[in-house]
Amino acid sequence: MKNRKPLLAGNWKMYKTCAEAVDTAKKLAELVTKVQDRDIMIAPPFTALFAVSEVLKNTNISIGSQNIFWEKEGAYTGEVSGQMLVSCGCKYVIIGHSERRQYFHETDETVNKRIKSALLYGLIPVFCVGETEKERESNETFSVLDKQVQNGLKDFTLNDLKTLVIAYEPVWAIGTGKTATSAQAQEVHAFIRSLIEKKFDADLASKMRILYGGSVKPENISELMSMPDVDGGLVGGASLKPETFSKIVTYN
Ligand code: PGA
């Protein structure tokens, strides 16, 4: 038995207008109303955060954003701060997604600053790590993850990280339909947990939720969740339709 509450998170990426997001959120809330033993989060685009959070008030679904900027406020055209996210009803924030790293030049250093800022505002960071196909093929998976975890969590204390969630998302599995096998996911999740234990301590490591992301669907969630170190899923494509995502949330 795992002592960690599963977290099923939907990352809507750059999909859905405000009205579509509200409609999807309403339908999802109806479908998962009975779920109590797991946490549910959706991350709509910034433009729909407030409207979706209004609709999900008093439901069992929390809201996350897909990014955060580290300054409190200022002349930073196009950026969104932690206090703004909190004011829109956010509880979680996805940080360091591979699409941010790949297309928007995010580095381990900026990821580290974003995590710091999230914690400052009481947001739960969902810190994403993962290797590319090329790195996996050249046997660099563990060294890449080690570097991402060490640098991303640089200068934090044990106490800072009590709420932190890590998402292992192999880049080759994102949006490709190529899910990691449950054994591949388990191997990496156990490795990440051991890194946390070494860097911080065993208690924090044993309590930290590590999600798997990369082509999660209703057909593979149960198998992934049966692994001892897989504590939930970060779901992209399959979170966009309420019927499909609700099947993932209610896996057994
Ligand atoms: P996917 O995306 O489920 O569409 O593969 C996962 C993610 O990017 O979080």
Coordinates of N, CA and C and ligand atoms in Angstrom, one line a residue:
M1 N 0.8 -1.2 0.0 CA 0.0 0.0 0.0 C 0.9 1.3 0.0
K2 N 0.6 2.2 -0.9 CA 1.3 3.4 -0.9 C 0.7 4.4 0.1
N3 N 1.6 5.2 0.7 CA 1.0 6.1 1.7 C 0.9 7.5 1.1
R4 N 0.9 7.6 -0.3 CA 0.8 8.9 -0.9 C -0.5 8.9 -1.7
K5 N -1.2 10.1 -1.5 CA -2.5 10.2 -2.2 C -2.2 10.5 -3.7
P6 N -2.8 9.7 -4.5 CA -2.6 9.9 -6.0 C -3.1 11.2 -6.5
L7 N -2.4 11.8 -7.4 CA -2.7 13.0 -8.1 C -2.9 12.8 -9.6
L8 N -4.1 13.1 -10.1 CA -4.3 13.0 -11.5 C -4.4 14.4 -12.0
A9 N -3.5 14.8 -12.9 CA -3.5 16.2 -13.3 C -3.6 16.3 -14.8
G10 N -4.4 17.2 -15.3 CA -4.6 17.4 -16.7 C -3.9 18.7 -17.1
N11 N -3.1 18.6 -18.1 CA -2.4 19.8 -18.7 C -3.1 20.1 -20.0
W12 N -3.8 21.2 -20.1 CA -4.5 21.5 -21.3 C -3.7 22.3 -22.3
K13 N -2.5 22.6 -22.0 CA -1.5 23.2 -22.9 C -2.2 24.4 -23.6
M14 N -2.0 24.7 -24.9 CA -2.6 25.8 -25.5 C -3.8 25.4 -26.3
Y15 N -4.8 24.8 -25.5 CA -6.1 24.4 -26.1 C -7.2 25.0 -25.3
K16 N -8.3 25.3 -26.0 CA -9.5 25.8 -25.4 C -9.6 27.3 -25.2
T17 N -10.7 27.8 -25.8 CA -11.1 29.2 -25.5 C -11.6 29.2 -24.0
C18 N -11.9 30.4 -23.6 CA -12.5 30.5 -22.2 C -13.8 29.7 -22.1
A19 N -14.7 29.9 -23.0 CA -16.0 29.2 -23.0 C -15.8 27.7 -23.1
E20 N -14.9 27.3 -23.9 CA -14.7 25.8 -24.0 C -14.1 25.2 -22.7
A21 N -13.2 26.0 -22.1 CA -12.6 25.5 -20.9 C -13.6 25.4 -19.8
V22 N -14.5 26.4 -19.7 CA -15.6 26.4 -18.7 C -16.5 25.2 -18.9
D23 N -16.8 25.0 -20.1 CA -17.7 23.9 -20.5 C -17.1 22.5 -20.1
T24 N -15.8 22.3 -20.5 CA -15.1 21.1 -20.2 C -15.0 20.9 -18.6
A25 N -14.7 22.0 -17.9 CA -14.5 21.9 -16.5 C -15.9 21.5 -15.8
K26 N -17.0 22.1 -16.3 CA -18.3 21.7 -15.7 C -18.6 20.2 -15.9
K27 N -18.4 19.8 -17.1 CA -18.7 18.4 -17.4 C -17.8 17.4 -16.6
L28 N -16.5 17.8 -16.5 CA -15.6 17.0 -15.7 C -16.0 16.9 -14.3
A29 N -16.4 18.0 -13.7 CA -16.8 18.1 -12.3 C -18.0 17.1 -12.1
E30 N -18.9 17.1 -13.0 CA -20.1 16.2 -12.8 C -19.6 14.7 -12.9
L31 N -18.7 14.4 -13.7 CA -18.3 13.0 -13.9 C -17.4 12.5 -12.7
V32 N -16.7 13.4 -12.0 CA -15.8 12.9 -10.9 C -16.3 13.3 -9.5
T33 N -17.5 13.7 -9.4 CA -18.0 14.2 -8.2 C -17.8 13.3 -7.0
K34 N -17.8 12.0 -7.2 CA -17.7 11.0 -6.1 C -16.3 10.7 -5.7
V35 N -15.3 11.2 -6.4 CA -13.9 10.8 -6.1 C -13.4 11.5 -4.9
Q36 N -12.9 10.7 -3.9 CA -12.4 11.3 -2.7 C -11.0 10.9 -2.4
D37 N -10.6 9.7 -2.8 CA -9.4 9.2 -2.4 C -8.2 9.6 -3.3
R38 N -8.4 10.5 -4.2 CA -7.3 11.0 -5.0 C -7.5 12.5 -5.3
D39 N -6.4 13.1 -5.5 CA -6.5 14.6 -5.9 C -6.6 14.7 -7.4
I40 N -7.4 15.7 -7.8 CA -7.6 16.0 -9.2 C -7.2 17.5 -9.5
M41 N -6.5 17.7 -10.5 CA -6.1 19.0 -10.9 C -6.2 19.2 -12.4
I42 N -6.6 20.4 -12.8 CA -6.5 20.7 -14.3 C -5.8 22.0 -14.4
A43 N -5.0 22.1 -15.5 CA -4.2 23.3 -15.8 C -4.7 23.9 -17.1
P44 N -5.7 24.8 -17.1 CA -6.2 25.4 -18.3 C -5.2 26.5 -18.7
P45 N -5.3 27.1 -19.9 CA -4.4 28.2 -20.2 C -4.7 29.4 -19.3
F46 N -3.8 30.3 -19.2 CA -3.9 31.5 -18.3 C -5.2 32.2 -18.5
T47 N -5.6 32.3 -19.8 CA -6.8 33.1 -20.1 C -8.1 32.5 -19.6
A48 N -8.1 31.3 -19.2 CA -9.3 30.7 -18.7 C -9.2 30.4 -17.2
L49 N -8.1 30.7 -16.5 CA -7.9 30.3 -15.1 C -9.1 30.8 -14.2
F50 N -9.3 32.1 -14.3 CA -10.3 32.7 -13.4 C -11.7 32.1 -13.6
A51 N -12.1 32.1 -14.9 CA -13.4 31.6 -15.2 C -13.6 30.1 -14.8
V52 N -12.6 29.3 -15.0 CA -12.7 27.9 -14.6 C -12.7 27.7 -13.1
S53 N -11.9 28.6 -12.4 CA -11.8 28.4 -11.0 C -13.2 28.8 -10.3
E54 N -13.9 29.7 -10.9 CA -15.2 30.1 -10.4 C -16.2 28.9 -10.6
V55 N -16.1 28.2 -11.7 CA -17.0 27.1 -12.0 C -16.6 25.9 -11.0
L56 N -15.4 25.8 -10.7 CA -15.0 24.6 -9.9 C -15.0 24.9 -8.4
K57 N -15.4 26.1 -8.0 CA -15.5 26.3 -6.5 C -16.4 25.3 -5.9
N58 N -16.0 24.8 -4.7 CA -16.7 23.8 -4.0 C -16.8 22.5 -4.7
T59 N -15.9 22.2 -5.6 CA -15.8 20.8 -6.2 C -14.5 20.2 -5.7
N60 N -14.3 19.0 -6.1 CA -13.0 18.2 -5.7 C -11.9 18.4 -6.8
I61 N -12.1 19.4 -7.7 CA -11.0 19.6 -8.7 C -10.3 20.9 -8.4
S62 N -9.0 20.8 -8.3 CA -8.2 22.0 -8.1 C -7.6 22.6 -9.4
I63 N -7.2 23.8 -9.4 CA -6.7 24.5 -10.6 C -5.2 24.7 -10.5
G64 N -4.6 24.5 -11.7 CA -3.1 24.7 -11.7 C -2.9 25.6 -12.9
S65 N -1.7 26.3 -12.9 CA -1.3 27.1 -14.1 C -0.2 26.3 -14.8
Q66 N 0.1 26.7 -16.0 CA 1.1 26.0 -16.8 C 2.5 26.6 -16.7
N67 N 2.6 27.7 -16.0 CA 3.9 28.4 -15.8 C 3.7 29.5 -14.7
I68 N 4.8 30.1 -14.3 CA 4.8 31.2 -13.4 C 6.1 32.0 -13.6
F69 N 6.1 33.3 -13.5 CA 7.3 34.1 -13.5 C 7.7 34.4 -12.1
W70 N 9.0 34.6 -11.9 CA 9.5 34.7 -10.5 C 9.4 36.0 -9.9
E71 N 9.2 37.1 -10.7 CA 9.1 38.4 -10.0 C 7.7 38.6 -9.5
K72 N 7.6 39.4 -8.5 CA 6.2 39.7 -7.9 C 5.4 40.5 -8.8
E73 N 6.0 41.6 -9.4 CA 5.3 42.4 -10.3 C 6.3 43.3 -11.0
G74 N 6.0 44.0 -12.0 CA 6.9 44.9 -12.7 C 6.8 45.0 -14.2
A75 N 7.7 45.6 -14.8 CA 7.6 45.8 -16.3 C 8.2 44.6 -17.0
Y76 N 7.4 43.5 -17.0 CA 7.7 42.3 -17.6 C 6.6 41.8 -18.5
T77 N 6.5 42.5 -19.6 CA 5.4 42.3 -20.6 C 5.2 40.8 -20.9
G78 N 4.0 40.4 -20.7 CA 3.7 39.0 -21.1 C 3.8 38.0 -20.0
E79 N 4.3 38.4 -18.8 CA 4.6 37.4 -17.8 C 3.5 37.4 -16.7
V80 N 3.4 36.4 -16.0 CA 2.3 36.2 -15.0 C 3.0 35.8 -13.6
S81 N 2.7 36.5 -12.6 CA 3.3 36.2 -11.3 C 2.5 35.3 -10.4
G82 N 3.2 34.9 -9.3 CA 2.6 34.0 -8.3 C 1.3 34.6 -7.7
Q83 N 1.4 35.9 -7.3 CA 0.3 36.5 -6.7 C -0.9 36.6 -7.6
M84 N -0.6 36.8 -8.9 CA -1.7 36.8 -9.9 C -2.4 35.4 -10.0
L85 N -1.6 34.4 -10.0 CA -2.1 33.0 -10.1 C -3.0 32.7 -8.9
V86 N -2.5 33.1 -7.7 CA -3.3 32.8 -6.5 C -4.6 33.6 -6.6
S87 N -4.6 34.8 -7.1 CA -5.8 35.6 -7.1 C -6.8 35.0 -8.1
C88 N -6.3 34.1 -9.0 CA -7.2 33.5 -10.0 C -7.7 32.1 -9.5
G89 N -7.3 31.8 -8.3 CA -7.8 30.5 -7.7 C -6.9 29.3 -7.9
C90 N -5.6 29.6 -8.3 CA -4.7 28.5 -8.6 C -4.2 27.9 -7.3
K91 N -4.0 26.6 -7.3 CA -3.4 25.9 -6.1 C -2.0 25.3 -6.6
Y92 N -2.0 24.8 -7.8 CA -0.8 24.2 -8.3 C -0.2 25.0 -9.4
V93 N 1.1 24.7 -9.8 CA 1.7 25.3 -11.0 C 2.7 24.3 -11.6
I94 N 2.5 24.1 -12.9 CA 3.4 23.2 -13.6 C 4.7 24.0 -14.0
I95 N 5.8 23.4 -13.7 CA 7.1 24.2 -13.9 C 8.1 23.3 -14.6
G96 N 8.7 23.9 -15.6 CA 9.8 23.2 -16.3 C 9.3 22.1 -17.3
H97 N 8.1 22.2 -17.8 CA 7.6 21.3 -18.8 C 8.6 21.2 -20.0
S98 N 8.7 20.1 -20.5 CA 9.7 19.9 -21.6 C 9.4 20.8 -22.8
E99 N 8.1 21.2 -23.0 CA 7.8 22.1 -24.1 C 8.3 23.5 -23.8
R100 N 8.3 23.8 -22.5 CA 8.9 25.1 -22.1 C 10.4 25.1 -22.3
R101 N 11.0 24.0 -21.9 CA 12.4 23.9 -22.1 C 12.9 23.9 -23.5
Q102 N 12.1 23.2 -24.4 CA 12.4 23.0 -25.8 C 12.2 24.2 -26.6
Y103 N 11.0 24.8 -26.4 CA 10.6 25.9 -27.3 C 10.8 27.3 -26.8
F104 N 10.9 27.4 -25.4 CA 11.0 28.7 -24.8 C 12.3 28.9 -24.0
H105 N 13.2 28.0 -24.3 CA 14.6 28.2 -23.7 C 14.6 28.2 -22.2
E106 N 13.8 27.5 -21.6 CA 13.9 27.4 -20.1 C 15.0 26.5 -19.7
T107 N 15.7 26.9 -18.7 CA 16.9 26.1 -18.2 C 16.6 25.7 -16.8
D108 N 17.5 24.8 -16.3 CA 17.4 24.4 -14.9 C 17.4 25.6 -14.0
E109 N 18.1 26.6 -14.3 CA 18.3 27.7 -13.4 C 17.0 28.5 -13.4
T110 N 16.3 28.7 -14.5 CA 15.0 29.4 -14.5 C 13.9 28.6 -13.8
V111 N 14.1 27.3 -14.0 CA 13.1 26.4 -13.4 C 13.2 26.5 -11.9
N112 N 14.5 26.6 -11.4 CA 14.7 26.7 -10.0 C 14.1 28.0 -9.4
K113 N 14.2 29.1 -10.2 CA 13.6 30.4 -9.7 C 12.1 30.3 -9.7
R114 N 11.6 29.6 -10.6 CA 10.1 29.5 -10.7 C 9.6 28.7 -9.5
I115 N 10.3 27.6 -9.2 CA 9.9 26.8 -8.1 C 9.9 27.6 -6.8
K116 N 11.0 28.4 -6.6 CA 11.1 29.2 -5.4 C 9.9 30.2 -5.3
S117 N 9.6 30.8 -6.5 CA 8.5 31.7 -6.5 C 7.2 31.1 -6.2
A118 N 6.9 29.9 -6.7 CA 5.7 29.2 -6.5 C 5.6 28.9 -5.0
L119 N 6.6 28.5 -4.3 CA 6.6 28.1 -2.9 C 6.3 29.4 -2.1
L120 N 6.9 30.5 -2.5 CA 6.7 31.7 -1.8 C 5.2 32.1 -1.7
Y121 N 4.5 31.8 -2.8 CA 3.1 32.2 -2.8 C 2.2 31.0 -2.4
G122 N 2.8 30.0 -1.9 CA 2.0 28.9 -1.4 C 1.4 28.0 -2.4
L123 N 1.9 28.1 -3.6 CA 1.5 27.2 -4.7 C 2.2 25.9 -4.7
I124 N 1.6 24.8 -5.1 CA 2.3 23.5 -5.2 C 2.9 23.4 -6.5
P125 N 4.3 23.3 -6.5 CA 4.9 23.1 -7.8 C 4.8 21.7 -8.3
V126 N 4.6 21.6 -9.6 CA 4.6 20.3 -10.3 C 5.9 20.4 -11.2
F127 N 7.0 19.9 -10.7 CA 8.3 20.1 -11.3 C 8.6 19.0 -12.3
C128 N 8.7 19.4 -13.6 CA 8.8 18.3 -14.6 C 10.2 18.1 -15.0
V129 N 10.5 16.8 -15.2 CA 11.9 16.4 -15.6 C 11.7 15.3 -16.6
G130 N 12.7 15.0 -17.4 CA 12.6 13.9 -18.4 C 13.7 14.0 -19.5
E131 N 14.0 12.8 -20.0 CA 15.1 12.8 -21.0 C 14.5 12.7 -22.4
T132 N 15.3 13.1 -23.4 CA 14.9 13.0 -24.8 C 15.2 11.5 -25.2
E133 N 14.7 11.3 -26.4 CA 14.9 9.9 -27.0 C 16.4 9.7 -27.2
K134 N 17.1 10.7 -27.7 CA 18.5 10.6 -28.0 C 19.3 10.3 -26.7
E135 N 18.9 11.0 -25.6 CA 19.6 10.8 -24.3 C 19.3 9.4 -23.8
R136 N 18.1 8.9 -24.0 CA 17.8 7.5 -23.5 C 18.6 6.5 -24.3
E137 N 18.7 6.7 -25.6 CA 19.4 5.8 -26.5 C 20.9 5.8 -26.2
S138 N 21.4 6.9 -25.7 CA 22.8 6.9 -25.4 C 23.1 6.7 -23.9
N139 N 22.1 6.1 -23.3 CA 22.3 5.7 -21.8 C 22.5 6.9 -20.9
E140 N 21.9 8.0 -21.2 CA 22.2 9.2 -20.4 C 21.0 9.5 -19.5
T141 N 20.0 8.6 -19.5 CA 18.7 9.0 -18.8 C 19.0 9.4 -17.3
F142 N 19.7 8.5 -16.6 CA 19.9 8.8 -15.2 C 20.8 10.1 -15.0
S143 N 21.8 10.3 -15.8 CA 22.6 11.5 -15.6 C 21.9 12.7 -15.9
V144 N 21.0 12.7 -17.0 CA 20.2 13.8 -17.3 C 19.2 14.2 -16.2
L145 N 18.6 13.1 -15.6 CA 17.6 13.4 -14.6 C 18.3 13.9 -13.3
D146 N 19.5 13.3 -13.0 CA 20.2 13.7 -11.9 C 20.5 15.2 -12.0
K147 N 21.0 15.7 -13.1 CA 21.3 17.1 -13.3 C 20.0 17.9 -13.2
Q148 N 19.0 17.5 -13.8 CA 17.7 18.3 -13.7 C 17.2 18.4 -12.3
V149 N 17.3 17.3 -11.6 CA 16.8 17.4 -10.2 C 17.7 18.2 -9.3
Q150 N 19.0 18.0 -9.4 CA 20.0 18.7 -8.6 C 19.9 20.2 -8.8
N151 N 19.9 20.6 -10.1 CA 19.9 22.0 -10.4 C 18.5 22.6 -10.1
G152 N 17.5 21.9 -10.5 CA 16.1 22.5 -10.3 C 15.8 22.7 -8.8
L153 N 16.4 21.8 -7.9 CA 16.1 21.9 -6.5 C 17.3 22.5 -5.7
K154 N 18.1 23.2 -6.4 CA 19.3 23.8 -5.8 C 18.9 24.8 -4.7
D155 N 19.6 24.8 -3.6 CA 19.4 25.7 -2.5 C 18.1 25.7 -1.8
F156 N 17.4 24.6 -1.9 CA 16.1 24.4 -1.1 C 16.5 23.6 0.1
T157 N 15.7 23.8 1.2 CA 15.8 23.0 2.4 C 14.7 22.0 2.3
L158 N 14.9 21.0 3.2 CA 13.9 20.0 3.3 C 12.5 20.5 3.6
N159 N 12.4 21.5 4.4 CA 11.1 22.1 4.8 C 10.4 22.8 3.6
D160 N 11.2 23.4 2.7 CA 10.7 24.1 1.6 C 9.9 23.1 0.7
L161 N 10.3 21.9 0.7 CA 9.8 21.0 -0.4 C 8.7 20.0 0.0
K162 N 8.1 20.2 1.2 CA 7.1 19.3 1.7 C 6.0 19.1 0.7
T163 N 5.6 20.1 -0.1 CA 4.4 20.0 -1.0 C 4.8 19.6 -2.4
L164 N 6.1 19.7 -2.7 CA 6.6 19.6 -4.1 C 6.1 18.3 -4.7
V165 N 5.7 18.3 -6.0 CA 5.4 17.2 -6.7 C 6.3 17.1 -7.9
I166 N 6.9 15.9 -8.2 CA 7.7 15.8 -9.4 C 7.0 15.1 -10.5
A167 N 7.1 15.5 -11.7 CA 6.5 14.7 -12.8 C 7.6 14.2 -13.7
Y168 N 7.7 12.9 -13.8 CA 8.7 12.4 -14.8 C 8.0 12.2 -16.1
E169 N 8.5 13.0 -17.1 CA 7.9 13.0 -18.4 C 9.0 12.8 -19.5
P170 N 9.2 11.5 -19.9 CA 10.1 11.3 -20.9 C 9.7 12.0 -22.2
V171 N 10.6 12.8 -22.7 CA 10.2 13.7 -23.9 C 9.7 12.9 -25.0
W172 N 10.3 11.7 -25.2 CA 9.9 10.8 -26.4 C 8.5 10.2 -26.2
A173 N 7.9 10.4 -25.0 CA 6.6 9.8 -24.8 C 5.5 10.8 -24.8
I174 N 5.9 12.1 -24.9 CA 4.9 13.2 -24.8 C 4.2 13.4 -26.2
G175 N 2.9 13.2 -26.2 CA 2.1 13.5 -27.4 C 2.4 12.5 -28.6
T176 N 3.2 11.5 -28.3 CA 3.6 10.6 -29.4 C 2.8 9.3 -29.4
G177 N 2.0 9.0 -28.4 CA 1.3 7.8 -28.3 C 2.2 6.6 -27.8
K178 N 3.5 7.0 -27.6 CA 4.5 6.0 -27.2 C 4.7 6.1 -25.6
T179 N 3.9 5.4 -24.9 CA 4.0 5.5 -23.4 C 5.2 4.7 -23.0
A180 N 5.8 5.2 -21.9 CA 6.9 4.3 -21.3 C 6.2 3.1 -20.8
T181 N 6.9 2.0 -20.7 CA 6.3 0.8 -20.1 C 6.2 1.1 -18.6
S182 N 5.4 0.3 -17.9 CA 5.3 0.6 -16.5 C 6.7 0.3 -15.8
A183 N 7.4 -0.7 -16.4 CA 8.7 -1.0 -15.8 C 9.7 0.1 -16.0
Q184 N 9.7 0.7 -17.2 CA 10.5 1.9 -17.5 C 10.2 3.0 -16.5
A185 N 8.9 3.3 -16.4 CA 8.5 4.4 -15.5 C 8.9 4.1 -14.0
Q186 N 8.7 2.9 -13.6 CA 9.0 2.5 -12.2 C 10.5 2.6 -12.0
E187 N 11.3 2.2 -12.9 CA 12.8 2.3 -12.8 C 13.2 3.8 -12.5
V188 N 12.7 4.7 -13.4 CA 13.1 6.1 -13.2 C 12.4 6.7 -12.0
H189 N 11.2 6.4 -11.7 CA 10.6 6.9 -10.4 C 11.4 6.5 -9.2
A190 N 11.8 5.3 -9.2 CA 12.6 4.8 -8.0 C 13.9 5.6 -7.9
F191 N 14.5 5.8 -9.1 CA 15.7 6.5 -9.2 C 15.6 8.0 -8.6
I192 N 14.5 8.6 -9.1 CA 14.2 10.0 -8.7 C 14.0 10.0 -7.1
R193 N 13.3 9.1 -6.6 CA 13.0 9.0 -5.2 C 14.4 8.9 -4.4
S194 N 15.2 8.0 -5.0 CA 16.5 7.8 -4.3 C 17.4 9.1 -4.4
L195 N 17.2 9.9 -5.4 CA 17.9 11.2 -5.5 C 17.4 12.1 -4.4
I196 N 16.1 12.1 -4.2 CA 15.5 13.0 -3.1 C 16.0 12.5 -1.8
E197 N 16.1 11.3 -1.6 CA 16.5 10.7 -0.3 C 18.0 11.1 -0.1
K198 N 18.8 11.0 -1.1 CA 20.2 11.4 -0.9 C 20.4 12.9 -0.7
K199 N 19.7 13.7 -1.4 CA 19.8 15.1 -1.3 C 19.2 15.7 -0.1
F200 N 18.0 15.1 0.3 CA 17.3 15.6 1.5 C 17.2 14.5 2.5
D201 N 16.1 13.9 2.6 CA 16.1 12.7 3.5 C 15.0 11.7 3.2
A202 N 15.1 10.6 3.9 CA 14.2 9.4 3.5 C 12.7 9.7 3.7
D203 N 12.5 10.5 4.8 CA 11.1 10.8 5.1 C 10.4 11.7 3.9
L204 N 11.2 12.7 3.5 CA 10.7 13.6 2.4 C 10.5 12.7 1.2
A205 N 11.5 11.9 0.9 CA 11.5 11.0 -0.3 C 10.3 10.1 -0.3
S206 N 10.0 9.6 0.9 CA 8.9 8.6 0.9 C 7.5 9.3 0.8
K207 N 7.5 10.6 1.1 CA 6.2 11.3 1.0 C 6.0 12.0 -0.3
M208 N 7.0 12.2 -1.0 CA 6.9 13.0 -2.2 C 6.2 12.3 -3.4
R209 N 5.2 13.0 -4.0 CA 4.5 12.3 -5.1 C 5.2 12.5 -6.4
I210 N 5.4 11.4 -7.1 CA 6.1 11.4 -8.4 C 5.1 11.0 -9.4
L211 N 4.7 11.9 -10.3 CA 3.7 11.5 -11.4 C 4.5 11.1 -12.6
Y212 N 3.8 10.2 -13.4 CA 4.3 9.9 -14.7 C 3.5 10.7 -15.8
G213 N 4.2 11.2 -16.8 CA 3.5 11.9 -17.9 C 4.1 11.4 -19.2
G214 N 3.2 11.4 -20.2 CA 3.7 10.9 -21.5 C 2.7 9.9 -22.1
S215 N 1.7 10.4 -22.9 CA 0.7 9.5 -23.5 C 0.0 8.6 -22.5
V216 N -0.4 9.2 -21.3 CA -1.2 8.5 -20.4 C -2.6 8.5 -21.0
K217 N -3.3 7.3 -20.9 CA -4.7 7.2 -21.4 C -5.5 6.2 -20.5
P218 N -6.8 6.2 -20.7 CA -7.6 5.3 -19.8 C -7.0 3.8 -19.9
E219 N -6.5 3.4 -21.0 CA -6.0 2.0 -21.2 C -4.7 1.7 -20.4
N220 N -3.9 2.7 -20.1 CA -2.7 2.4 -19.4 C -2.5 2.9 -18.0
I221 N -3.5 3.7 -17.5 CA -3.3 4.3 -16.2 C -3.3 3.3 -15.1
S222 N -4.1 2.2 -15.1 CA -4.1 1.3 -14.0 C -2.8 0.6 -13.9
E223 N -2.3 0.1 -15.0 CA -1.0 -0.6 -15.0 C 0.1 0.3 -14.5
L224 N 0.1 1.6 -14.9 CA 1.2 2.5 -14.4 C 1.0 2.8 -12.9
M225 N -0.2 2.9 -12.5 CA -0.5 3.2 -11.1 C -0.2 2.0 -10.2
S226 N -0.1 0.8 -10.8 CA 0.2 -0.4 -10.0 C 1.7 -0.4 -9.6
M227 N 2.5 0.4 -10.2 CA 3.9 0.4 -9.8 C 4.1 1.1 -8.5
P228 N 5.0 0.6 -7.6 CA 5.1 1.1 -6.3 C 5.5 2.6 -6.2
D229 N 6.2 3.1 -7.2 CA 6.7 4.5 -7.1 C 6.0 5.5 -8.0
V230 N 4.9 5.0 -8.7 CA 4.1 5.9 -9.5 C 2.9 6.4 -8.7
D231 N 2.9 7.7 -8.5 CA 1.8 8.3 -7.6 C 0.8 9.1 -8.3
G232 N 0.7 9.0 -9.7 CA -0.3 9.8 -10.4 C 0.2 10.0 -11.8
G233 N -0.6 10.8 -12.5 CA -0.3 11.1 -13.9 C -0.4 12.6 -14.2
L234 N 0.4 13.0 -15.1 CA 0.3 14.3 -15.7 C -0.1 14.1 -17.2
V235 N -1.4 14.5 -17.5 CA -2.0 14.0 -18.7 C -2.2 15.2 -19.7
G236 N -1.7 15.1 -20.9 CA -1.9 16.1 -21.9 C -3.2 15.8 -22.7
G237 N -2.9 15.3 -23.9 CA -4.0 15.1 -24.9 C -5.3 14.4 -24.3
A238 N -5.1 13.4 -23.5 CA -6.2 12.6 -22.9 C -7.0 13.4 -21.8
S239 N -6.5 14.6 -21.5 CA -7.2 15.4 -20.4 C -8.2 16.4 -21.1
L240 N -8.2 16.5 -22.4 CA -9.0 17.5 -23.0 C -10.4 17.2 -23.1
K241 N -10.7 15.9 -23.2 CA -12.2 15.5 -23.2 C -12.6 15.0 -21.8
P242 N -13.6 15.6 -21.3 CA -14.0 15.2 -19.9 C -14.3 13.8 -19.7
E243 N -14.9 13.1 -20.7 CA -15.2 11.7 -20.6 C -13.9 10.9 -20.5
T244 N -12.9 11.2 -21.3 CA -11.7 10.5 -21.3 C -10.9 10.7 -20.0
F245 N -10.8 12.0 -19.6 CA -10.0 12.3 -18.4 C -10.7 11.7 -17.2
S246 N -12.0 11.7 -17.1 CA -12.7 11.2 -16.0 C -12.4 9.7 -15.8
K247 N -12.2 9.0 -17.0 CA -11.9 7.6 -16.9 C -10.5 7.4 -16.3
I248 N -9.6 8.3 -16.6 CA -8.2 8.2 -16.0 C -8.3 8.5 -14.5
V249 N -9.1 9.5 -14.2 CA -9.2 9.9 -12.7 C -9.8 8.7 -11.9
T250 N -10.7 8.0 -12.5 CA -11.4 6.9 -11.8 C -10.9 5.5 -12.0
Y251 N -9.6 5.4 -12.5 CA -9.0 4.1 -12.8 C -9.1 3.2 -11.5
N252 N -9.1 1.9 -11.7 CA -9.0 1.1 -10.5 C -8.0 0.0 -10.7
Ligands
PGA1 P1 0.5 13.8 -23.5 O1 1.2 15.0 -22.8 O2 -0.3 13.1 -22.4 O3 -0.3 14.4 -24.6 O4 1.6 12.9 -24.0 C1 1.7 14.9 -21.5 C2 2.3 16.2 -21.0 O5 2.9 16.9 -21.8 O6 2.2 16.6 -19.8

